Coordinates of C-alpha atoms and ligand atoms in Angstrom, one line a residue:
Chain A
M105 CA -19.6 -25.6 -25.9
A106 CA -22.6 -23.9 -27.5
E107 CA -21.0 -20.7 -28.6
N108 CA -17.7 -19.1 -27.6
K109 CA -17.9 -17.2 -24.5
M110 CA -15.2 -14.8 -23.2
L111 CA -16.2 -15.3 -19.6
R112 CA -18.2 -18.1 -18.1
I113 CA -19.0 -18.3 -14.4
K114 CA -20.6 -21.5 -13.3
D115 CA -22.2 -21.9 -9.9
L116 CA -19.7 -19.7 -8.1
R117 CA -19.8 -19.8 -4.3
V118 CA -17.6 -17.8 -2.0
V119 CA -17.7 -18.2 1.8
F120 CA -15.8 -16.1 4.2
P121 CA -15.2 -17.6 7.7
V122 CA -15.4 -14.6 10.1
G123 CA -15.2 -15.1 13.8
G124 CA -16.7 -18.6 13.9
K125 CA -19.5 -17.6 11.5
Q126 CA -19.6 -18.1 7.8
I127 CA -20.6 -15.3 5.4
H128 CA -22.0 -16.6 2.2
A129 CA -21.0 -13.7 0.1
V130 CA -21.6 -15.4 -3.2
N131 CA -24.2 -18.2 -3.4
G132 CA -24.3 -20.1 -6.7
V133 CA -23.8 -17.4 -9.3
S134 CA -23.8 -18.4 -13.0
V135 CA -23.4 -15.9 -15.7
D136 CA -21.5 -15.5 -19.0
L137 CA -20.4 -12.9 -21.4
A138 CA -19.8 -13.1 -25.1
P139 CA -16.8 -11.3 -26.6
G140 CA -17.4 -7.6 -26.8
E141 CA -20.6 -7.8 -24.8
A142 CA -21.5 -5.3 -22.0
L143 CA -23.0 -6.7 -18.9
G144 CA -24.5 -4.5 -16.2
V145 CA -24.4 -5.9 -12.6
I146 CA -27.0 -4.4 -10.3
G147 CA -27.7 -4.9 -6.6
E148 CA -27.7 -3.4 -3.2
S149 CA -24.6 -2.8 -1.2
G150 CA -23.2 -6.0 0.2
C151 CA -24.9 -8.4 -2.2
G152 CA -21.7 -9.9 -3.5
K153 CA -21.1 -8.0 -6.8
S154 CA -17.5 -7.1 -6.1
V155 CA -16.6 -10.5 -4.6
T156 CA -18.0 -12.3 -7.7
F157 CA -16.1 -10.3 -10.2
S158 CA -12.9 -10.0 -8.1
S159 CA -12.9 -13.8 -8.3
V160 CA -12.5 -13.5 -12.1
L161 CA -9.0 -12.2 -11.4
K162 CA -8.6 -14.4 -8.3
L163 CA -8.2 -11.3 -6.1
I164 CA -10.0 -13.0 -3.2
Q165 CA -7.5 -14.5 -0.8
S166 CA -8.2 -18.2 -0.4
P167 CA -7.8 -19.4 2.3
P168 CA -9.4 -17.8 4.3
A169 CA -12.2 -17.6 1.7
M170 CA -13.6 -20.8 0.4
I171 CA -14.3 -20.6 -3.3
S172 CA -16.1 -23.3 -5.3
G173 CA -17.6 -23.5 -8.8
D174 CA -15.9 -22.7 -12.0
I175 CA -14.7 -19.6 -13.9
E176 CA -13.5 -19.8 -17.5
L177 CA -11.8 -17.2 -19.5
N178 CA -11.9 -17.9 -23.2
G179 CA -12.7 -21.5 -22.5
R180 CA -9.9 -22.0 -20.0
S181 CA -10.7 -22.6 -16.4
I182 CA -8.7 -20.3 -14.1
M183 CA -9.6 -22.1 -10.9
D184 CA -6.4 -24.1 -10.7
L185 CA -4.1 -21.7 -12.5
P186 CA -1.0 -20.9 -10.4
E187 CA -0.5 -17.3 -9.3
K188 CA 2.3 -16.8 -11.9
E189 CA -0.2 -17.5 -14.7
M190 CA -2.8 -15.3 -13.2
Q191 CA -0.3 -12.4 -13.1
K192 CA -0.1 -12.7 -16.9
I193 CA -3.9 -12.5 -17.3
R194 CA -4.4 -9.6 -14.9
G195 CA -4.1 -6.3 -16.7
K196 CA -3.4 -8.0 -20.0
E197 CA -6.5 -10.0 -20.8
V198 CA -8.8 -8.7 -18.0
S199 CA -8.5 -5.4 -16.3
M200 CA -10.4 -4.0 -13.4
I201 CA -11.1 -0.5 -12.2
F202 CA -12.3 0.3 -8.8
Q203 CA -14.7 2.5 -6.9
E204 CA -12.3 5.0 -5.3
P205 CA -10.0 6.6 -7.8
M206 CA -8.2 8.5 -5.1
R207 CA -7.1 5.4 -3.2
C208 CA -6.2 3.3 -6.2
L209 CA -3.3 5.4 -7.4
N210 CA 0.1 5.3 -5.7
P211 CA 0.4 8.7 -4.0
V212 CA 4.2 8.9 -4.4
E213 CA 4.5 7.9 -8.1
K214 CA 3.8 10.0 -11.1
I215 CA 0.8 9.2 -13.2
G216 CA 2.9 8.5 -16.3
V217 CA 5.0 6.0 -14.4
Q218 CA 2.0 4.2 -13.1
I219 CA 0.5 3.9 -16.6
A220 CA 3.9 2.7 -17.9
E221 CA 4.1 0.0 -15.2
S222 CA 1.8 -2.5 -16.8
L223 CA 3.1 -1.7 -20.3
R224 CA 6.6 -2.6 -19.2
L225 CA 5.3 -5.6 -17.3
H226 CA 3.1 -7.1 -20.0
E227 CA 4.4 -5.7 -23.3
G228 CA 8.1 -5.5 -22.4
M229 CA 8.4 -1.9 -23.4
T230 CA 11.2 0.4 -22.3
M231 CA 10.4 3.2 -19.9
K232 CA 10.6 5.7 -22.8
Q233 CA 8.3 3.7 -25.1
A234 CA 5.9 3.2 -22.3
L235 CA 5.8 6.9 -21.4
N236 CA 5.1 7.8 -25.0
R237 CA 2.3 5.3 -25.0
A238 CA 1.0 6.7 -21.7
V239 CA 0.5 10.1 -23.3
E240 CA -1.5 8.5 -26.1
L241 CA -3.6 6.6 -23.6
L242 CA -4.2 9.8 -21.6
K243 CA -5.4 11.4 -24.8
M244 CA -7.6 8.5 -25.5
V245 CA -9.3 9.0 -22.1
E246 CA -9.7 12.6 -23.0
M247 CA -7.3 13.9 -20.3
P248 CA -6.6 17.6 -21.0
D249 CA -2.9 18.5 -21.3
A250 CA -1.9 14.9 -21.5
E251 CA 1.8 15.7 -22.1
Q252 CA 2.0 17.6 -18.8
R253 CA -0.2 15.3 -16.8
I254 CA 2.1 12.3 -17.0
G255 CA 4.4 14.2 -14.7
C256 CA 1.7 14.9 -12.1
Y257 CA 1.2 13.1 -8.8
P258 CA -2.3 11.8 -8.1
H259 CA -3.1 14.5 -5.5
Q260 CA -2.6 17.1 -8.1
L261 CA -5.5 15.7 -10.1
S262 CA -9.3 16.1 -9.5
G263 CA -11.4 13.0 -8.8
G264 CA -12.7 12.8 -12.4
L265 CA -9.2 13.1 -13.8
R266 CA -7.9 10.4 -11.4
Q267 CA -10.6 8.1 -12.6
R268 CA -9.6 8.8 -16.2
A269 CA -6.0 8.0 -15.2
M270 CA -7.3 4.8 -13.7
I271 CA -9.1 3.9 -16.9
A272 CA -5.9 4.7 -18.9
I273 CA -4.0 2.3 -16.6
A274 CA -6.6 -0.4 -17.0
L275 CA -6.7 -0.1 -20.8
A276 CA -3.0 0.2 -21.3
C277 CA -2.5 -3.3 -22.6
S278 CA -5.8 -3.4 -24.5
P279 CA -7.6 -6.0 -22.4
K280 CA -10.4 -8.0 -23.9
L281 CA -12.5 -7.5 -20.8
L282 CA -12.9 -4.6 -18.5
I283 CA -14.5 -5.0 -15.1
A284 CA -15.6 -1.7 -13.9
D285 CA -16.6 -1.9 -10.2
E286 CA -18.7 1.1 -9.5
P287 CA -16.3 3.4 -11.2
T288 CA -18.5 6.4 -10.9
T289 CA -19.9 6.0 -7.4
A290 CA -17.5 8.4 -5.8
L291 CA -17.9 11.1 -8.4
D292 CA -20.4 13.9 -8.7
V293 CA -23.2 13.6 -11.2
T294 CA -21.7 15.6 -14.1
I295 CA -18.4 13.9 -13.9
Q296 CA -20.2 10.6 -13.6
S297 CA -22.0 11.0 -16.9
Q298 CA -18.7 12.1 -18.5
I299 CA -17.0 8.9 -17.4
I300 CA -20.0 6.8 -18.6
R301 CA -19.8 8.5 -22.0
L302 CA -16.1 7.9 -22.0
I303 CA -16.5 4.2 -21.3
Q304 CA -19.1 4.0 -24.0
K305 CA -16.8 5.6 -26.5
L306 CA -13.9 3.4 -25.5
R307 CA -16.0 0.3 -25.9
K308 CA -16.9 1.3 -29.4
E309 CA -13.3 2.0 -30.3
T310 CA -11.8 -1.1 -28.8
G311 CA -14.6 -3.6 -29.0
M312 CA -13.7 -4.9 -25.5
G313 CA -16.3 -6.6 -23.3
I314 CA -17.4 -4.8 -20.2
V315 CA -18.8 -5.8 -16.8
F316 CA -20.2 -2.7 -15.3
I317 CA -21.0 -3.0 -11.6
S318 CA -23.3 -0.5 -10.0
H319 CA -26.1 -0.2 -7.5
D320 CA -27.9 2.4 -9.7
M321 CA -30.2 1.1 -12.5
G322 CA -30.2 4.4 -14.1
V323 CA -26.5 4.6 -14.5
V324 CA -26.1 1.3 -16.3
A325 CA -29.2 1.5 -18.5
S326 CA -27.5 3.5 -21.4
L327 CA -24.3 1.5 -21.3
V328 CA -25.0 -2.2 -21.3
D329 CA -26.6 -4.8 -23.5
R330 CA -27.6 -7.1 -20.7
I331 CA -28.3 -6.8 -17.0
A332 CA -27.8 -9.3 -14.1
V333 CA -29.6 -8.4 -10.9
F334 CA -27.9 -9.6 -7.7
Y335 CA -29.6 -10.2 -4.5
A336 CA -27.9 -11.8 -1.4
G337 CA -25.1 -13.4 -3.4
Q338 CA -27.4 -14.8 -6.1
I339 CA -28.5 -13.6 -9.5
V340 CA -32.3 -13.3 -9.2
E341 CA -32.9 -12.1 -12.8
Q342 CA -30.9 -11.6 -16.0
G343 CA -31.9 -10.5 -19.5
N344 CA -31.5 -7.8 -22.1
T345 CA -31.5 -4.3 -20.8
R346 CA -34.6 -3.3 -22.7
D347 CA -36.6 -6.3 -21.6
I348 CA -35.7 -5.9 -18.0
F349 CA -36.7 -2.2 -17.9
R350 CA -39.9 -2.8 -19.9
N351 CA -41.0 -5.9 -18.2
P352 CA -39.2 -6.9 -15.0
L353 CA -40.0 -10.5 -14.0
H354 CA -38.6 -10.5 -10.4
P355 CA -40.3 -8.4 -7.8
Y356 CA -36.9 -7.2 -6.6
T357 CA -36.0 -5.9 -10.1
A358 CA -39.4 -4.2 -10.3
G359 CA -38.6 -2.5 -7.0
L360 CA -35.2 -1.4 -8.1
I361 CA -36.7 0.2 -11.3
K362 CA -39.3 1.9 -9.2
C363 CA -36.5 3.3 -7.0
I364 CA -35.0 5.4 -9.9
P365 CA -36.2 8.9 -9.2
R366 CA -38.3 10.2 -12.0
L367 CA -39.2 13.8 -12.8
D368 CA -42.1 13.0 -15.1
T369 CA -44.4 11.5 -12.6
E370 CA -46.5 13.0 -9.8
S371 CA -45.3 10.9 -7.0
R372 CA -44.2 12.9 -4.0
R373 CA -41.8 10.6 -2.3
L374 CA -39.1 8.3 -3.5
Y375 CA -40.0 4.6 -3.6
T376 CA -38.1 2.3 -1.3
I377 CA -38.0 -1.4 -1.0
R378 CA -39.2 -2.3 2.5
G379 CA -37.1 -4.3 4.9
S380 CA -33.3 -4.4 5.1
T381 CA -30.5 -6.2 3.4
P382 CA -30.4 -9.9 4.2
N383 CA -28.2 -11.6 6.7
L384 CA -25.6 -13.6 4.8
T385 CA -24.6 -15.9 7.7
T386 CA -27.5 -18.2 7.1
I387 CA -28.9 -19.5 3.8
P388 CA -32.7 -19.3 4.0
E389 CA -34.7 -22.3 3.1
G390 CA -36.9 -20.6 0.6
C391 CA -36.5 -17.6 -1.6
C392 CA -33.9 -15.2 -0.2
F393 CA -36.1 -12.2 -1.1
A394 CA -39.2 -13.6 0.5
P395 CA -39.0 -11.6 3.7
R396 CA -39.1 -8.3 1.8
C397 CA -41.4 -9.4 -1.1
P398 CA -44.9 -8.0 -1.3
Y399 CA -46.0 -11.1 -3.2
A400 CA -44.4 -13.7 -1.0
T401 CA -46.5 -16.8 -0.3
E402 CA -45.9 -19.9 1.8
T403 CA -44.1 -21.7 -1.1
C404 CA -41.7 -18.7 -1.3
R405 CA -40.7 -19.1 2.3
T406 CA -40.1 -22.9 2.2
V407 CA -39.1 -23.8 -1.4
K408 CA -36.1 -22.4 -3.1
P409 CA -37.0 -21.0 -6.6
E410 CA -34.9 -22.4 -9.4
Q411 CA -33.5 -20.3 -12.2
T412 CA -36.0 -20.6 -15.0
A413 CA -35.4 -19.6 -18.6
F414 CA -37.8 -17.2 -20.3
P415 CA -38.1 -16.2 -24.0
G416 CA -35.5 -13.8 -25.2
G417 CA -32.6 -15.3 -23.4
R418 CA -33.9 -14.2 -20.0
S419 CA -33.9 -16.1 -16.7
C420 CA -35.4 -15.4 -13.4
A421 CA -35.5 -17.1 -10.0
C422 CA -39.0 -16.5 -8.7
H423 CA -42.0 -18.8 -8.1
H424 CA -44.3 -16.1 -9.4
A425 CA -42.3 -14.8 -12.3
A426 CA -44.7 -16.0 -14.9
S427 CA -47.9 -15.1 -13.1
L428 CA -47.0 -11.6 -11.9
N429 CA -47.0 -10.2 -15.4
Chain B
M39 CA 11.4 23.1 0.1
K40 CA 11.2 26.5 1.6
S41 CA 8.8 25.4 4.3
I42 CA 11.3 22.8 5.4
L43 CA 13.5 25.7 6.6
K44 CA 10.6 27.0 8.7
N45 CA 10.9 23.9 10.9
K46 CA 13.2 25.0 13.8
Q47 CA 14.0 21.5 14.8
I48 CA 15.2 20.5 11.4
V49 CA 17.2 23.6 11.0
I50 CA 18.9 23.4 14.4
G51 CA 19.5 19.7 14.2
G52 CA 20.7 19.9 10.7
V53 CA 23.1 22.8 11.4
L54 CA 24.5 21.0 14.4
I55 CA 25.1 17.8 12.5
L56 CA 26.6 19.7 9.6
L57 CA 29.0 21.5 11.8
I58 CA 30.2 18.4 13.5
V59 CA 30.6 16.5 10.3
L60 CA 32.5 19.4 8.8
L61 CA 34.8 19.6 11.8
V62 CA 35.4 15.9 11.6
L63 CA 36.1 15.9 7.9
L64 CA 38.4 18.9 8.1
A65 CA 40.4 17.3 11.0
P66 CA 43.7 17.0 9.0
L67 CA 43.6 20.7 8.3
I68 CA 42.6 22.1 11.7
T69 CA 44.5 19.7 14.0
S70 CA 48.1 18.6 14.3
G71 CA 46.9 15.3 12.8
D72 CA 48.9 13.4 15.4
Y73 CA 46.4 11.7 17.7
S74 CA 48.5 8.8 19.1
S75 CA 52.1 9.8 19.9
V76 CA 52.8 9.9 23.6
D77 CA 54.2 13.1 25.1
L78 CA 54.5 12.4 28.8
P79 CA 56.1 15.7 30.0
N80 CA 53.0 17.5 28.6
K81 CA 50.4 15.3 30.2
H82 CA 47.2 16.7 31.7
L83 CA 47.7 20.2 30.3
A84 CA 44.6 22.4 30.7
P85 CA 43.0 23.9 27.6
G86 CA 45.2 26.7 26.3
P87 CA 47.1 27.8 23.3
G88 CA 48.3 24.9 21.2
H89 CA 45.9 22.5 22.9
P90 CA 42.5 24.0 22.7
F91 CA 41.0 21.1 24.7
G92 CA 44.1 20.3 26.7
T93 CA 46.0 17.0 26.8
D94 CA 45.2 13.6 28.3
Y95 CA 47.1 11.3 30.6
Y96 CA 49.6 10.4 27.8
G97 CA 50.0 14.0 26.8
R98 CA 48.0 13.5 23.6
D99 CA 46.1 16.5 22.2
V100 CA 42.4 16.0 23.1
W101 CA 41.1 18.2 20.3
T102 CA 42.9 16.1 17.7
R103 CA 41.7 12.8 19.4
I104 CA 38.1 14.0 19.5
L105 CA 38.0 15.0 15.8
Y106 CA 39.7 11.9 14.6
G107 CA 37.5 9.9 17.0
G108 CA 34.5 11.5 15.5
R109 CA 35.5 9.9 12.1
I110 CA 35.4 6.5 13.6
S111 CA 32.3 7.1 15.8
L112 CA 30.3 8.6 13.0
S113 CA 31.2 6.1 10.4
V114 CA 30.5 3.2 12.7
A115 CA 27.1 4.8 13.5
V116 CA 26.3 5.4 9.8
C117 CA 27.2 1.8 8.9
A118 CA 25.3 0.4 11.8
T119 CA 22.2 2.4 11.1
L120 CA 22.3 1.6 7.4
L121 CA 22.7 -2.1 8.2
A122 CA 19.7 -1.9 10.6
A123 CA 17.6 0.1 8.1
V124 CA 18.2 -2.1 5.1
C125 CA 17.7 -5.4 7.0
G126 CA 14.8 -4.1 9.2
T127 CA 12.9 -2.6 6.4
L128 CA 13.2 -5.5 4.1
I129 CA 12.4 -8.1 6.7
G130 CA 9.5 -6.0 8.0
S131 CA 7.9 -5.4 4.7
V132 CA 8.2 -8.9 3.4
S133 CA 7.1 -10.3 6.7
A134 CA 4.0 -8.1 6.8
Y135 CA 3.1 -8.5 3.1
F136 CA 3.2 -12.2 3.1
G137 CA 1.8 -12.7 6.6
G138 CA 1.1 -16.2 7.8
A139 CA 3.8 -18.5 9.3
V140 CA 6.7 -16.4 8.0
D141 CA 5.4 -13.3 9.7
F142 CA 4.8 -15.2 12.9
I143 CA 8.3 -16.7 13.1
I144 CA 10.1 -13.5 12.3
G145 CA 7.9 -11.7 14.8
R146 CA 8.9 -14.0 17.6
I147 CA 12.6 -13.7 16.7
M148 CA 12.3 -9.9 16.9
D149 CA 10.4 -10.2 20.2
V150 CA 13.4 -12.1 21.6
F151 CA 15.8 -9.4 20.4
M152 CA 13.7 -6.7 21.9
S153 CA 13.4 -8.3 25.3
F154 CA 17.2 -7.7 25.8
P155 CA 18.4 -4.2 26.5
M156 CA 20.1 -3.0 23.4
L157 CA 23.4 -2.5 25.1
L158 CA 23.5 -6.0 26.4
S159 CA 22.8 -7.4 22.9
S160 CA 25.6 -5.2 21.5
L161 CA 27.9 -6.5 24.2
I162 CA 27.1 -10.2 23.4
I163 CA 27.3 -9.8 19.7
G164 CA 30.6 -7.8 20.1
I165 CA 32.1 -10.5 22.2
I166 CA 31.0 -13.3 19.9
L167 CA 32.4 -11.5 16.8
K168 CA 35.5 -10.2 18.7
A169 CA 34.6 -6.8 17.3
S170 CA 37.3 -4.8 15.6
V171 CA 37.0 -1.4 13.9
R172 CA 35.7 -3.2 10.9
T173 CA 33.1 -5.3 12.6
M174 CA 32.0 -2.9 15.3
F175 CA 29.1 -1.7 13.3
L176 CA 27.6 -5.2 13.3
S177 CA 27.4 -5.4 17.1
I178 CA 25.7 -1.9 17.2
G179 CA 23.6 -2.3 14.1
I180 CA 22.1 -5.7 14.6
P181 CA 20.3 -4.8 17.8
C182 CA 18.7 -1.8 16.0
I183 CA 17.0 -4.0 13.4
P184 CA 13.8 -4.5 15.4
M185 CA 13.3 -0.7 15.5
F186 CA 13.1 -0.6 11.7
Y187 CA 11.3 -3.9 11.5
R188 CA 8.5 -2.9 13.7
M189 CA 7.9 0.5 12.0
T190 CA 8.0 -1.0 8.5
R191 CA 5.8 -3.9 9.4
S192 CA 3.0 -1.8 10.9
N193 CA 3.1 0.6 8.0
T194 CA 3.2 -2.1 5.4
L195 CA 0.1 -3.7 7.0
S196 CA -1.8 -0.5 6.6
I197 CA -0.5 0.3 3.2
R198 CA -1.3 -3.2 2.0
E199 CA -4.9 -2.6 2.7
R200 CA -5.0 0.6 0.7
G201 CA -6.6 0.6 -2.8
F202 CA -3.5 1.1 -4.8
T203 CA -1.8 -2.1 -3.8
K204 CA -5.0 -4.0 -4.7
A205 CA -5.1 -2.1 -8.0
A206 CA -1.4 -3.0 -8.7
V207 CA -2.2 -6.7 -8.0
S208 CA -5.2 -6.5 -10.4
M209 CA -2.8 -5.1 -13.1
G210 CA -0.6 -8.2 -12.8
S211 CA 2.2 -7.0 -10.5
G212 CA 3.9 -9.8 -8.5
P213 CA 4.5 -9.6 -4.7
M214 CA 8.1 -8.4 -4.9
R215 CA 7.2 -5.7 -7.3
I216 CA 4.5 -4.5 -5.0
V217 CA 6.7 -4.4 -2.0
L218 CA 9.5 -2.6 -3.8
R219 CA 7.5 -0.2 -6.0
H220 CA 4.4 0.5 -4.0
I221 CA 4.9 -0.2 -0.4
L222 CA 8.5 0.8 0.4
P223 CA 8.3 4.2 -1.3
N224 CA 5.3 5.0 0.9
V225 CA 7.1 3.9 4.0
L226 CA 10.2 6.0 3.2
P227 CA 9.2 9.1 5.2
H228 CA 8.8 7.0 8.3
I229 CA 12.1 5.3 7.6
L230 CA 13.8 8.7 7.5
V231 CA 12.4 9.5 11.0
V232 CA 13.6 6.3 12.5
F233 CA 16.9 6.5 10.7
S234 CA 17.6 9.8 12.3
S235 CA 16.9 8.7 15.9
A236 CA 18.7 5.4 15.3
M237 CA 21.8 7.4 14.3
G238 CA 21.7 9.1 17.7
G239 CA 21.1 5.8 19.4
C240 CA 24.1 4.2 17.6
I241 CA 26.4 7.0 18.5
L242 CA 25.4 6.6 22.1
A243 CA 25.8 2.8 21.9
E244 CA 29.3 3.1 20.5
S245 CA 30.2 5.5 23.3
S246 CA 28.7 3.4 26.0
L247 CA 30.5 0.3 24.7
G248 CA 33.7 2.3 24.6
F249 CA 33.1 3.6 28.0
L250 CA 32.6 0.1 29.3
G251 CA 35.8 -1.0 27.7
F252 CA 34.2 -3.2 25.0
G253 CA 34.4 -0.6 22.2
I254 CA 36.8 -0.2 19.4
P255 CA 40.2 -1.4 20.6
Q256 CA 43.2 0.9 21.2
P257 CA 44.9 2.8 19.8
T258 CA 42.3 4.1 17.3
P259 CA 40.4 6.8 19.0
S260 CA 36.6 6.9 19.1
W261 CA 34.4 9.1 21.2
G262 CA 33.6 6.2 23.6
L263 CA 37.3 5.4 24.1
V264 CA 38.2 9.0 24.8
V265 CA 35.5 9.2 27.4
N266 CA 36.7 5.9 28.8
E267 CA 40.3 7.1 29.1
G268 CA 39.2 10.4 30.6
K269 CA 37.0 8.9 33.3
S270 CA 39.8 7.8 35.6
F271 CA 41.1 11.4 35.8
M272 CA 37.7 13.0 35.9
F273 CA 38.8 15.3 38.8
Q274 CA 42.4 16.1 37.8
C275 CA 41.5 16.9 34.2
P276 CA 37.8 16.9 33.4
W277 CA 38.3 18.3 29.9
T278 CA 39.2 15.0 28.3
A279 CA 36.0 13.2 29.2
G280 CA 34.0 16.4 29.3
F281 CA 34.7 17.6 25.7
A282 CA 34.3 14.2 24.3
G283 CA 31.0 13.9 26.2
L284 CA 29.9 17.3 24.8
F285 CA 30.5 16.2 21.2
I286 CA 28.6 13.0 21.8
A287 CA 25.7 14.9 23.4
L288 CA 25.6 17.5 20.7
T289 CA 25.6 15.0 17.9
V290 CA 22.9 12.8 19.5
L291 CA 20.8 16.0 20.1
G292 CA 21.3 17.0 16.5
F293 CA 20.0 13.7 15.2
N294 CA 17.1 13.6 17.6
L295 CA 16.0 17.1 16.7
L296 CA 16.3 16.2 13.0
G297 CA 14.2 13.1 13.4
D298 CA 11.5 14.9 15.4
G299 CA 11.6 17.7 12.9
I300 CA 11.2 15.5 9.9
R301 CA 8.3 13.7 11.5
D302 CA 6.5 16.9 12.2
Y303 CA 7.3 18.3 8.8
L304 CA 6.1 15.2 6.9
D305 CA 3.0 14.4 8.9
P306 CA 0.5 16.9 7.4
K307 CA 2.1 16.2 4.0
I308 CA 1.6 12.5 4.4
R309 CA -2.0 12.9 5.4
N310 CA -2.7 15.2 2.4
S311 CA -1.1 13.1 -0.2
Y312 CA -2.7 9.9 1.0
L313 CA -6.3 11.2 1.0
Ligands
LIG211 N1 -12.5 -10.3 2.8 C1 -13.7 -10.4 3.3 N2 -13.9 -11.0 4.5 C2 -15.1 -11.1 5.0 N3 -16.2 -10.8 4.4 C3 -16.2 -10.2 3.2 C4 -14.9 -10.0 2.6 N4 -15.1 -9.3 1.4 C5 -16.4 -9.2 1.3 N5 -17.1 -9.7 2.4 C6 -18.5 -9.7 2.6 O1 -19.1 -10.2 1.5 C7 -20.3 -9.5 1.2 C8 -20.4 -9.1 -0.2 O2 -19.4 -8.1 -0.4 P1 -19.2 -7.3 -1.8 O3 -18.1 -6.4 -1.6 O4 -19.2 -8.3 -2.9 O5 -20.5 -6.4 -1.9 P2 -20.9 -5.5 -3.1 O6 -22.1 -6.1 -3.7 O7 -19.8 -5.2 -4.0 O8 -21.4 -4.2 -2.3 P3 -21.0 -2.7 -2.6 O9 -22.1 -2.2 -3.5 O10 -21.1 -2.0 -1.3 O11 -19.7 -2.6 -3.2 C9 -20.4 -8.4 2.2 O12 -21.4 -8.7 3.1 C10 -19.1 -8.3 2.8 O13 -19.2 -8.0 4.2
LIG212 MG1 -18.5 -3.5 -4.3

């Protein structure tokens, strides 16, 4: 134990058997998080971000999925914890908010009751206490007219307000870690920035750690201390947000940064990374990004690049990481 | 709530059922109250003053027998449907939510049930249980369980995949809590629809069993029994079986209309609130 980590994922692998084939959704991911730290997780659709962090709450059904590696929360491995113990962790120590705020609320239950549920579950509050706390929580997430809103059904709220309600539910029991799985993807841009600012504010107030999953580099930049870039079920690069933006080591990261539309340059068209997302049914011999990489050499196609440490707590899995800069 | 009154099926069905229930409840006030004493000199009287629906082979007042019979028939149907609804819904939701071997075994048992005609299963269960007034609802209700089971199971399967059950799991809810708090309340509208048509089905089943002579034993009148007694004199005095049949038909119609109406009424609402 070097230092105390709130979350430590070691060589996580998740394989889904689907119709005789195997989908290698997560392929040896190692990442950790200090208490109160904010980690940004970036990557294209389907690269295993959700599967990796759903595993932290053991939300992936296994079987059928085959999960190996180790996940520790506050130094305790959860891999062999029984379901009953996991239920105590979920929502209490670690909470998760999801992409679609409209689908994640029960349509036939009032917002207040839904927020109260985890308070009653984990804190043993009575309904009355829990509803009072629900109002406070809704105020904390800056819901207008909080007293009235606890009596609303989800379909009476707009998308942004629903996401605020979701956040209130997630934060009800003051978890030490919040996993936000693309919480703003389904929202329009102004609401999106409001929600980001809200999460920023809540982080300052509560000191909780955050894993913020997104496929948009621009969205996470202002929010997180560190970034992990996912590609094909692996982390290809991680490091401090500043360093990654200033000086990306991996060609894929560099491509992602170039993809952020900018208003201050003259370029006429948006940059895209050529090629399409990798096939997860086979693990390539060499670097998984090689088929799309402009710098790929023979070595890249045949030898798998190892995670190499770089100064400033960075790491990158690329044969050319040192030479490209 | 106002828009529910715009649905003609619900209004007609509801009024029909309400009327019949009211008549049946008020039976002691609007009939002689004597449904069993034999009055042979006055047998087979045609409908007329004193006997609005005439009298039967034993000279008993048919109007009285039908209203008191309705008490039995309706309460048997309510008990049977409740039994089927509670069992079918619980088994269906648990079976679907847990899946795997449990689901497979329960599914096959239900398949076996469904491969018999309902009336035959009722007969067999009735004979095994030696059905009396008290246990009649079992032989009618048990064969209805698969109706509720199938509906609940398929709805549970689709609701289980919706985000809010996943969100509830991620907040630490256990499986029973999720089934009871999150899945069943969302299946409830569908349960109401099946409940209404099952009520109609159970009334018919009770009548059919009575008609076949396997219903509620004498002398307690039930609609099935009244039809059964009337059938031998179908031509001398059609009113006995005729009026009883009419009550059965109107009640079943009422419940079917109500069920269809509820389905139509809830459908757009369900779609809206689920989006
Ligand atoms: N239950 C499952 N069964 C089979 N395959 C699955 C399952 N869940 C995920 N996968 C596969 O695993 C891969 C990674 O999925 P994941 O949801 O983690 O992607 P993601 O990075 O979160 O993408 P997005 O940005 O679209 O949310 C995908 O190819 C997906 O098809
Ligand atoms: Mg995802």
